[in-house]
């Protein structure tokens, strides 16, 4: 046996195929056993016969990489592609080769090996890594990768983040069938975005995202959101689902900012959360004024805990004036937050967040302590005995330790509970919570004055009010304004003031903005007045020296 024959036997013993290609495209194959799986029984074939067996999606790439005329001496070739076998299945093979030059003629030598098992493992890992196991949709990790790919190609895009409403309250045993319907219905409904080459991703149980080509105008995307919402709602209704049948949309239009993919998705998600809290369309676009509101909203959510920890909340004091003398009867303590990034952040912005985040009790204690220190120093400096009105959330009140804690704080500061008026909103009366009622009685027995704030802003009734232990009622500004313009409202308010007087309950009219209002409510018999006509909420320094002399003169003239 010659040396050449022995070498060929070595090739035949391998599990790989070896080949030689000359400059005319003639192919010589070694290890016939390897190539028989592709129906190739001859040792010599032409490249065209080989191409015939390559998967159509891979053919152009294979042809390009094996064009000898374009190759340079020593250039190495490596590629993965699919070949049709005799059973009609495609087998993944790996080709490694090198272009050589001999006697002025180029040729290629190399080898093939079956990598189907490797590709199956890669496919499994890819599915595990990039597909949601329940729905088969792409997952969050794939969304990140796809955004990165678009950014690297300098292509602009839109993301529509979708949140399913009222899904978390669903019983676990119903989740599988319902989630299946949600996924299928979303696949159908999001066809509204078909003009923009959309891809749907499942982020978690209630969140989905659509990545699409950027539109020149955002209006068609908003319209598609409306259509998606309508189509999805109809499909869910037809299937009898009363849960998870509403959608909220957060649209992030790519503006070429240098943001990471996770930051982009986070902004889209935040926009969607903001939309979910909207009482109108439940569709918001991260752009312009809405972008500013969203950034502000989430700054408050993220920063409030730090502000409370560092005790950076300040308190301003709004005078409450005695209608008889014009003197200060009390100050209402109002929490204030000034941010280096967003300026003044108002209570109606951060108080709801504090309640949602479980921070309202801590916030309440901070304001209570600062307000008590202020009024103690004020009374000591001015030789007075006025009160401080402090707002209390229902959530604070339902903390069983709240009464004992604030009494201890007041005692440590040297302030009597008799100088503290605790204001609560009328949501109390609607809740009819027995524990809240018991807490009120306990606070009153401790000597605190109890005030119902914003009466008339909601659905409170006189009967419900007198069922509680309140010493004071504050008439909401909107109710007061209505009483100025409407005779029936004026008569009702006058009746209420008289009724409270008969039961020894003081009445504060809020929102006094001019002398007409002041005179009107003084004539009506209101005992206490509050509003910008007297003063805006004051800093500590301004409150210490506030002296409503002119107001007192006007009130005295009104009584003559």
Short mmCIF file of C-alpha atoms in Angstrom, two decimals, residues 22 39 75 125 155 164 173 183 188 213 217 223 227 248 307 319 330 332 337-338 357 371 409 439 466 496 504 547:
data_model
loop_
_atom_site.label_atom_id
_atom_site.label_comp_id
_atom_site.label_asym_id
_atom_site.label_seq_id
_atom_site.Cartn_x
_atom_site.Cartn_y
_atom_site.Cartn_z
CA UNK A 22 -9.59 23.94 -7.93
CA UNK A 39 -26.51 11.61 -1.43
CA UNK A 75 -7.13 33.70 3.37
CA UNK A 125 -30.19 27.92 25.13
CA UNK A 155 -31.86 53.07 13.06
CA UNK A 164 -52.75 44.91 31.44
CA UNK A 173 -56.16 29.08 39.66
CA UNK A 183 -51.42 36.65 24.88
CA UNK A 188 -54.29 39.94 17.26
CA UNK A 213 -39.87 51.23 13.17
CA UNK A 217 -45.38 61.46 13.29
CA UNK A 223 -54.20 56.03 16.89
CA UNK A 227 -57.36 50.64 17.99
CA UNK A 248 -52.54 51.28 29.30
CA UNK A 307 -35.94 63.32 51.73
CA UNK A 319 -52.68 81.74 59.63
CA UNK A 330 -54.02 79.20 64.96
CA UNK A 332 -52.06 75.39 59.87
CA UNK A 337 -40.49 70.13 49.64
CA UNK A 338 -38.05 72.12 47.55
CA UNK A 357 -45.26 53.81 49.49
CA UNK A 371 -45.01 72.09 63.93
CA UNK A 409 -43.83 63.89 71.33
CA UNK A 439 -58.87 56.25 67.59
CA UNK A 466 -72.04 64.72 64.06
CA UNK A 496 -74.55 74.58 58.78
CA UNK A 504 -70.24 74.18 70.21
CA UNK A 547 -49.38 90.72 62.67
#
